[in-house]
PDB file of C-alpha atoms and ligand atoms in Angstrom:
ATOM      1  CA  MET A   1     121.668  99.073  85.843  1.00 40.00           C
ATOM      2  CA  THR A   2     122.007 102.598  87.149  1.00 40.00           C
ATOM      3  CA  ALA A   3     119.448 105.128  85.961  1.00 40.00           C
ATOM      4  CA  ALA A   4     120.445 108.613  84.812  1.00 39.00           C
ATOM      5  CA  ARG A   5     121.166 111.606  87.084  1.00 45.00           C
ATOM      6  CA  GLY A   6     124.676 111.000  88.343  1.00 47.00           C
ATOM      7  CA  PRO A   7     126.594 108.018  89.668  1.00 52.00           C
ATOM      8  CA  GLY A   8     124.362 105.935  91.855  1.00 63.00           C
ATOM      9  CA  GLU A   9     121.418 108.317  91.646  1.00 72.00           C
ATOM     10  CA  PRO A  10     118.557 108.005  91.818  1.00 93.00           C
ATOM     11  CA  VAL A  11     118.892 104.211  91.891  1.00 94.00           C
ATOM     12  CA  ASP A  12     121.847 102.030  92.698  1.00 94.00           C
ATOM     13  CA  ARG A  13     121.832  98.265  92.343  1.00 96.00           C
ATOM     14  CA  LEU A  14     124.140  96.245  94.501  1.00 97.00           C
ATOM     15  CA  VAL A  15     124.398  92.490  93.994  1.00 98.00           C
ATOM     16  CA  THR A  16     125.330  90.629  97.168  1.00 98.00           C
ATOM     17  CA  SER A  17     125.880  86.923  97.769  1.00 98.00           C
ATOM     18  CA  GLY A  18     124.906  84.628 100.616  1.00 98.00           C
ATOM     19  CA  THR A  19     122.385  81.937 101.469  1.00 98.00           C
ATOM     20  CA  PHE A  20     118.633  81.469 101.762  1.00 98.00           C
ATOM     21  CA  SER A  21     117.328  78.928 104.274  1.00 97.00           C
ATOM     22  CA  LEU A  22     113.777  77.637 104.710  1.00 97.00           C
ATOM     23  CA  ASP A  23     112.047  74.326 105.422  1.00 97.00           C
ATOM     24  CA  GLY A  24     115.353  72.670 106.385  1.00 96.00           C
ATOM     25  CA  GLY A  25     117.176  73.510 103.133  1.00 97.00           C
ATOM     26  CA  THR A  26     119.876  76.093 102.436  1.00 98.00           C
ATOM     27  CA  TRP A  27     120.719  77.507  98.999  1.00 98.00           C
ATOM     28  CA  GLU A  28     123.403  79.859  97.676  1.00 98.00           C
ATOM     29  CA  VAL A  29     121.804  83.029  96.304  1.00 98.00           C
ATOM     30  CA  ASP A  30     122.687  86.393  94.797  1.00 98.00           C
ATOM     31  CA  ASN A  31     120.376  89.222  95.818  1.00 98.00           C
ATOM     32  CA  ASN A  32     119.692  92.652  94.362  1.00 98.00           C
ATOM     33  CA  VAL A  33     119.901  95.386  96.988  1.00 98.00           C
ATOM     34  CA  TRP A  34     118.334  98.645  95.765  1.00 98.00           C
ATOM     35  CA  LEU A  35     119.318 102.103  96.999  1.00 98.00           C
ATOM     36  CA  ILE A  36     116.963 104.906  95.961  1.00 97.00           C
ATOM     37  CA  GLY A  37     117.613 108.569  96.682  1.00 96.00           C
ATOM     38  CA  ASP A  38     119.961 111.469  96.073  1.00 95.00           C
ATOM     39  CA  SER A  39     123.234 112.704  97.519  1.00 95.00           C
ATOM     40  CA  HIS A  40     121.560 113.574 100.853  1.00 96.00           C
ATOM     41  CA  GLU A  41     119.246 110.683 101.656  1.00 97.00           C
ATOM     42  CA  VAL A  42     118.604 107.140 100.598  1.00 98.00           C
ATOM     43  CA  LEU A  43     116.067 104.376 101.068  1.00 98.00           C
ATOM     44  CA  VAL A  44     117.390 100.830 100.954  1.00 98.00           C
ATOM     45  CA  ILE A  45     115.277  97.927  99.687  1.00 98.00           C
ATOM     46  CA  ASP A  46     116.199  94.414 100.883  1.00 98.00           C
ATOM     47  CA  PRO A  47     119.449  94.753 102.856  1.00 98.00           C
ATOM     48  CA  ALA A  48     120.924  91.367 102.011  1.00 98.00           C
ATOM     49  CA  HIS A  49     124.123  89.546 102.951  1.00 98.00           C
ATOM     50  CA  ASP A  50     126.866  92.164 102.881  1.00 98.00           C
ATOM     51  CA  LEU A  51     126.895  94.683 105.716  1.00 98.00           C
ATOM     52  CA  GLU A  52     130.062  96.451 104.579  1.00 98.00           C
ATOM     53  CA  ALA A  53     129.196  96.692 100.880  1.00 98.00           C
ATOM     54  CA  ILE A  54     125.779  98.142 101.692  1.00 98.00           C
ATOM     55  CA  SER A  55     127.296 100.554 104.224  1.00 98.00           C
ATOM     56  CA  THR A  56     129.790 101.731 101.611  1.00 97.00           C
ATOM     57  CA  ALA A  57     127.035 102.250  99.039  1.00 97.00           C
ATOM     58  CA  ILE A  58     125.053 104.319 101.561  1.00 97.00           C
ATOM     59  CA  GLY A  59     128.103 106.423 102.401  1.00 97.00           C
ATOM     60  CA  ASN A  60     127.379 109.411 104.609  1.00 96.00           C
ATOM     61  CA  ARG A  61     123.805 109.819 103.402  1.00 97.00           C
ATOM     62  CA  ARG A  62     120.866 109.821 105.784  1.00 98.00           C
ATOM     63  CA  VAL A  63     118.949 106.543 105.555  1.00 98.00           C
ATOM     64  CA  VAL A  64     115.193 107.063 105.345  1.00 98.00           C
ATOM     65  CA  ALA A  65     114.485 103.396 106.017  1.00 98.00           C
ATOM     66  CA  PHE A  66     115.510  99.826 105.387  1.00 98.00           C
ATOM     67  CA  VAL A  67     112.490  98.488 103.554  1.00 98.00           C
ATOM     68  CA  CYS A  68     111.944  94.742 103.141  1.00 98.00           C
ATOM     69  CA  THR A  69     109.917  93.361 100.230  1.00 98.00           C
ATOM     70  CA  HIS A  70     109.434  90.257 102.384  1.00 98.00           C
ATOM     71  CA  ALA A  71     111.118  88.492 105.278  1.00 98.00           C
ATOM     72  CA  HIS A  72     112.836  85.496 103.688  1.00 98.00           C
ATOM     73  CA  ASP A  73     116.172  85.514 105.452  1.00 98.00           C
ATOM     74  CA  ASP A  74     118.164  86.325 102.315  1.00 98.00           C
ATOM     75  CA  HIS A  75     116.299  89.656 101.995  1.00 98.00           C
ATOM     76  CA  VAL A  76     116.506  90.744 105.646  1.00 98.00           C
ATOM     77  CA  ASN A  77     119.609  89.196 107.168  1.00 98.00           C
ATOM     78  CA  GLN A  78     121.541  92.496 107.458  1.00 98.00           C
ATOM     79  CA  ALA A  79     118.545  94.676 108.389  1.00 98.00           C
ATOM     80  CA  PRO A  80     119.072  94.847 112.171  1.00 98.00           C
ATOM     81  CA  ALA A  81     122.833  95.482 111.963  1.00 98.00           C
ATOM     82  CA  LEU A  82     122.334  98.225 109.353  1.00 98.00           C
ATOM     83  CA  ALA A  83     119.410  99.783 111.232  1.00 98.00           C
ATOM     84  CA  ASP A  84     121.607 100.023 114.316  1.00 98.00           C
ATOM     85  CA  ARG A  85     124.576 101.357 112.400  1.00 98.00           C
ATOM     86  CA  PHE A  86     122.633 104.063 110.544  1.00 98.00           C
ATOM     87  CA  GLY A  87     119.922 104.796 113.117  1.00 98.00           C
ATOM     88  CA  ALA A  88     117.144 104.116 110.610  1.00 98.00           C
ATOM     89  CA  PRO A  89     113.933 102.098 110.899  1.00 98.00           C
ATOM     90  CA  ILE A  90     113.230  98.662 109.425  1.00 99.00           C
ATOM     91  CA  LEU A  91     109.874  98.604 107.614  1.00 98.00           C
ATOM     92  CA  LEU A  92     107.922  95.468 106.675  1.00 98.00           C
ATOM     93  CA  ASN A  93     104.367  94.331 105.971  1.00 98.00           C
ATOM     94  CA  PRO A  94     102.951  92.820 109.196  1.00 98.00           C
ATOM     95  CA  ASP A  95     101.846  89.604 107.437  1.00 98.00           C
ATOM     96  CA  GLU A  96     105.547  88.773 107.093  1.00 98.00           C
ATOM     97  CA  MET A  97     105.992  88.363 110.854  1.00 98.00           C
ATOM     98  CA  PRO A  98     105.999  84.522 110.861  1.00 98.00           C
ATOM     99  CA  LEU A  99     109.000  84.614 108.503  1.00 98.00           C
ATOM    100  CA  TRP A 100     110.611  87.622 110.204  1.00 98.00           C
ATOM    101  CA  ARG A 101     110.547  85.828 113.586  1.00 98.00           C
ATOM    102  CA  MET A 102     112.434  82.897 112.050  1.00 97.00           C
ATOM    103  CA  ALA A 103     115.140  85.241 110.721  1.00 98.00           C
ATOM    104  CA  HIS A 104     115.348  87.621 113.685  1.00 98.00           C
ATOM    105  CA  PRO A 105     113.635  86.210 116.799  1.00 98.00           C
ATOM    106  CA  GLU A 106     115.388  88.784 118.978  1.00 97.00           C
ATOM    107  CA  ARG A 107     114.315  91.911 117.112  1.00 97.00           C
ATOM    108  CA  GLN A 108     111.066  93.471 115.841  1.00 97.00           C
ATOM    109  CA  PRO A 109     110.742  95.648 112.741  1.00 98.00           C
ATOM    110  CA  ASP A 110     110.321  99.338 113.617  1.00 98.00           C
ATOM    111  CA  GLY A 111     107.282 100.055 111.474  1.00 98.00           C
ATOM    112  CA  TRP A 112     104.697  98.581 109.137  1.00 98.00           C
ATOM    113  CA  ILE A 113     104.171  98.938 105.416  1.00 98.00           C
ATOM    114  CA  THR A 114     100.603  98.770 104.177  1.00 98.00           C
ATOM    115  CA  HIS A 115      99.050  98.694 100.704  1.00 98.00           C
ATOM    116  CA  GLY A 116      99.030 102.107  99.075  1.00 98.00           C
ATOM    117  CA  GLN A 117     101.419 103.677 101.560  1.00 98.00           C
ATOM    118  CA  VAL A 118     103.839 106.119  99.916  1.00 98.00           C
ATOM    119  CA  LEU A 119     107.465 106.377 101.037  1.00 98.00           C
ATOM    120  CA  HIS A 120     109.698 109.271 100.021  1.00 97.00           C
ATOM    121  CA  ALA A 121     113.425 109.433  99.320  1.00 97.00           C
ATOM    122  CA  GLY A 122     115.452 112.019  97.458  1.00 95.00           C
ATOM    123  CA  GLY A 123     112.348 113.707  96.043  1.00 95.00           C
ATOM    124  CA  LEU A 124     110.965 110.426  94.689  1.00 97.00           C
ATOM    125  CA  ASP A 125     107.772 108.635  95.687  1.00 97.00           C
ATOM    126  CA  LEU A 126     107.703 104.918  96.265  1.00 98.00           C
ATOM    127  CA  ARG A 127     104.219 103.425  96.520  1.00 98.00           C
ATOM    128  CA  ALA A 128     103.806 100.122  98.356  1.00 98.00           C
ATOM    129  CA  LEU A 129     101.747  97.469  96.569  1.00 98.00           C
ATOM    130  CA  VAL A 130     101.083  94.490  98.796  1.00 98.00           C
ATOM    131  CA  THR A 131     101.375  91.486  96.464  1.00 98.00           C
ATOM    132  CA  PRO A 132     101.134  88.301  98.549  1.00 98.00           C
ATOM    133  CA  GLY A 133     101.790  84.788  97.274  1.00 98.00           C
ATOM    134  CA  HIS A 134     105.538  84.221  97.379  1.00 98.00           C
ATOM    135  CA  SER A 135     105.023  84.953 101.073  1.00 98.00           C
ATOM    136  CA  PRO A 136     102.011  86.226 103.045  1.00 98.00           C
ATOM    137  CA  GLY A 137     102.930  89.917 103.012  1.00 98.00           C
ATOM    138  CA  SER A 138     105.247  90.218 100.025  1.00 98.00           C
ATOM    139  CA  THR A 139     105.287  93.844  98.938  1.00 99.00           C
ATOM    140  CA  SER A 140     106.335  95.499  95.668  1.00 98.00           C
ATOM    141  CA  PHE A 141     107.258  99.175  95.351  1.00 98.00           C
ATOM    142  CA  HIS A 142     106.313 101.369  92.409  1.00 98.00           C
ATOM    143  CA  ALA A 143     108.308 104.517  91.642  1.00 97.00           C
ATOM    144  CA  PRO A 144     106.124 106.323  89.072  1.00 97.00           C
ATOM    145  CA  GLU A 145     108.670 109.075  88.311  1.00 95.00           C
ATOM    146  CA  LEU A 146     111.243 106.414  87.447  1.00 96.00           C
ATOM    147  CA  ASN A 147     108.742 104.148  85.717  1.00 96.00           C
ATOM    148  CA  VAL A 148     110.176 101.344  87.827  1.00 97.00           C
ATOM    149  CA  LEU A 149     108.653  98.578  89.900  1.00 98.00           C
ATOM    150  CA  PHE A 150     110.779  96.920  92.564  1.00 98.00           C
ATOM    151  CA  SER A 151     109.055  93.543  92.570  1.00 98.00           C
ATOM    152  CA  GLY A 152     110.932  91.646  95.287  1.00 98.00           C
ATOM    153  CA  ASP A 153     110.389  87.919  94.700  1.00 98.00           C
ATOM    154  CA  THR A 154     106.889  88.356  93.245  1.00 98.00           C
ATOM    155  CA  LEU A 155     107.595  88.907  89.532  1.00 98.00           C
ATOM    156  CA  PHE A 156     110.711  87.963  87.585  1.00 98.00           C
ATOM    157  CA  GLN A 157     111.837  87.800  83.999  1.00 97.00           C
ATOM    158  CA  GLY A 158     110.039  84.601  82.980  1.00 97.00           C
ATOM    159  CA  GLY A 159     107.364  84.291  85.629  1.00 98.00           C
ATOM    160  CA  PRO A 160     106.215  84.466  89.228  1.00 98.00           C
ATOM    161  CA  GLY A 161     108.458  83.946  92.244  1.00 98.00           C
ATOM    162  CA  ALA A 162     108.691  80.510  93.816  1.00 97.00           C
ATOM    163  CA  THR A 163     105.657  79.242  95.705  1.00 98.00           C
ATOM    164  CA  GLY A 164     106.738  75.699  96.555  1.00 96.00           C
ATOM    165  CA  ARG A 165     107.792  76.312 100.151  1.00 96.00           C
ATOM    166  CA  SER A 166     106.034  77.148 103.428  1.00 97.00           C
ATOM    167  CA  PHE A 167     103.912  80.298 103.664  1.00 98.00           C
ATOM    168  CA  SER A 168     103.572  80.491  99.833  1.00 98.00           C
ATOM    169  CA  SER A 169     100.545  80.227  97.550  1.00 98.00           C
ATOM    170  CA  PHE A 170     100.604  79.925  93.756  1.00 98.00           C
ATOM    171  CA  GLU A 171      96.948  80.992  93.380  1.00 98.00           C
ATOM    172  CA  THR A 172      97.618  84.071  95.481  1.00 98.00           C
ATOM    173  CA  ILE A 173     100.769  85.147  93.632  1.00 98.00           C
ATOM    174  CA  ILE A 174      98.928  84.824  90.296  1.00 98.00           C
ATOM    175  CA  GLU A 175      96.129  87.007  91.668  1.00 98.00           C
ATOM    176  CA  SER A 176      98.660  89.604  92.873  1.00 98.00           C
ATOM    177  CA  ILE A 177     100.456  89.683  89.537  1.00 98.00           C
ATOM    178  CA  ARG A 178      97.274  89.780  87.448  1.00 98.00           C
ATOM    179  CA  ASP A 179      95.275  92.250  89.537  1.00 98.00           C
ATOM    180  CA  THR A 180      98.039  94.558  90.776  1.00 98.00           C
ATOM    181  CA  LEU A 181     101.344  94.360  88.891  1.00 98.00           C
ATOM    182  CA  LEU A 182     100.125  93.795  85.340  1.00 98.00           C
ATOM    183  CA  THR A 183      97.804  96.801  85.661  1.00 98.00           C
ATOM    184  CA  LEU A 184     100.856  99.100  85.707  1.00 98.00           C
ATOM    185  CA  PRO A 185     101.882 100.771  82.423  1.00 98.00           C
ATOM    186  CA  GLY A 186     103.377  98.249  79.963  1.00 98.00           C
ATOM    187  CA  ASP A 187     106.711 100.022  79.745  1.00 97.00           C
ATOM    188  CA  THR A 188     107.228  99.869  83.526  1.00 98.00           C
ATOM    189  CA  GLN A 189     110.657  98.358  84.208  1.00 97.00           C
ATOM    190  CA  VAL A 190     110.448  95.510  86.694  1.00 98.00           C
ATOM    191  CA  TRP A 191     113.503  95.209  88.904  1.00 97.00           C
ATOM    192  CA  PRO A 192     113.304  92.042  91.039  1.00 98.00           C
ATOM    193  CA  GLY A 193     115.055  90.784  94.144  1.00 98.00           C
ATOM    194  CA  HIS A 194     117.300  88.455  92.151  1.00 98.00           C
ATOM    195  CA  GLY A 195     118.636  88.517  88.611  1.00 97.00           C
ATOM    196  CA  ASP A 196     117.867  90.704  85.639  1.00 95.00           C
ATOM    197  CA  PHE A 197     115.156  93.214  85.008  1.00 94.00           C
ATOM    198  CA  THR A 198     112.151  92.903  82.706  1.00 97.00           C
ATOM    199  CA  THR A 199     109.090  94.986  81.789  1.00 98.00           C
ATOM    200  CA  VAL A 200     105.375  94.604  82.458  1.00 98.00           C
ATOM    201  CA  SER A 201     104.616  94.266  78.737  1.00 98.00           C
ATOM    202  CA  SER A 202     107.192  91.500  78.200  1.00 98.00           C
ATOM    203  CA  GLU A 203     105.718  89.416  81.024  1.00 98.00           C
ATOM    204  CA  ALA A 204     101.983  90.104  80.668  1.00 98.00           C
ATOM    205  CA  PRO A 205     101.405  87.882  77.582  1.00 98.00           C
ATOM    206  CA  HIS A 206     102.705  84.823  79.481  1.00 98.00           C
ATOM    207  CA  LEU A 207     100.275  84.837  82.401  1.00 98.00           C
ATOM    208  CA  GLU A 208      98.111  82.019  81.005  1.00 98.00           C
ATOM    209  CA  GLU A 209     101.220  79.842  80.371  1.00 98.00           C
ATOM    210  CA  TRP A 210     102.286  80.269  83.988  1.00 98.00           C
ATOM    211  CA  ILE A 211      98.829  79.327  85.232  1.00 98.00           C
ATOM    212  CA  ALA A 212      98.820  76.230  82.971  1.00 97.00           C
ATOM    213  CA  ARG A 213     102.268  75.063  84.117  1.00 97.00           C
ATOM    214  CA  GLY A 214     101.471  75.804  87.784  1.00 96.00           C
ATOM    215  CA  HIS A 215     104.611  77.720  88.771  1.00 95.00           C
TER     216      HIS A 215
HETATM  217 FE1  LIG V 301     111.964  85.117  98.765  1.00 65.32          FE
END
């Protein structure tokens, strides 16, 4: 799923494998790591699982930031090691700190992401949309020039992200999806933290079904 403009530009998708642990359980997971930029600089969303594969994908480019959609350990486990290796900041919404502290008690993020904040990489804008529910400060990123939404674990093909574990709320994720994500143009491609992509218009008609089924 690489968009036009040259190999790996402006968006590269890397699928990495590892585990997610919370509430005493551990699960095998595959994560999407997104690299957005050009041949000079890159912004990395959700540095998961594979330090060497992500380092190789970055290459000798300058890293603008390691940006975390949320702080479940599968999305942030390589953030400190990569931040040290590439001398780049880790950015996160502050409401994710209870989860961040569980993943990395020894290390703070370097900066905060807030709703509406715009990040830049390789001439592209990436607007932060704070979309809580899956976790308290879950954040999606909209790249209007690419017509792409990086939705983290908030919106997937087939419905909202999981809300059955600690620090989650089904009512809140529905509100975030309805009031923030589904207001984007219908042809916006939605690229989540796991699995395949979808579009706003393919998901929007199912909102009432999700509410009725409760997940
Ligand atoms: Fe998650």
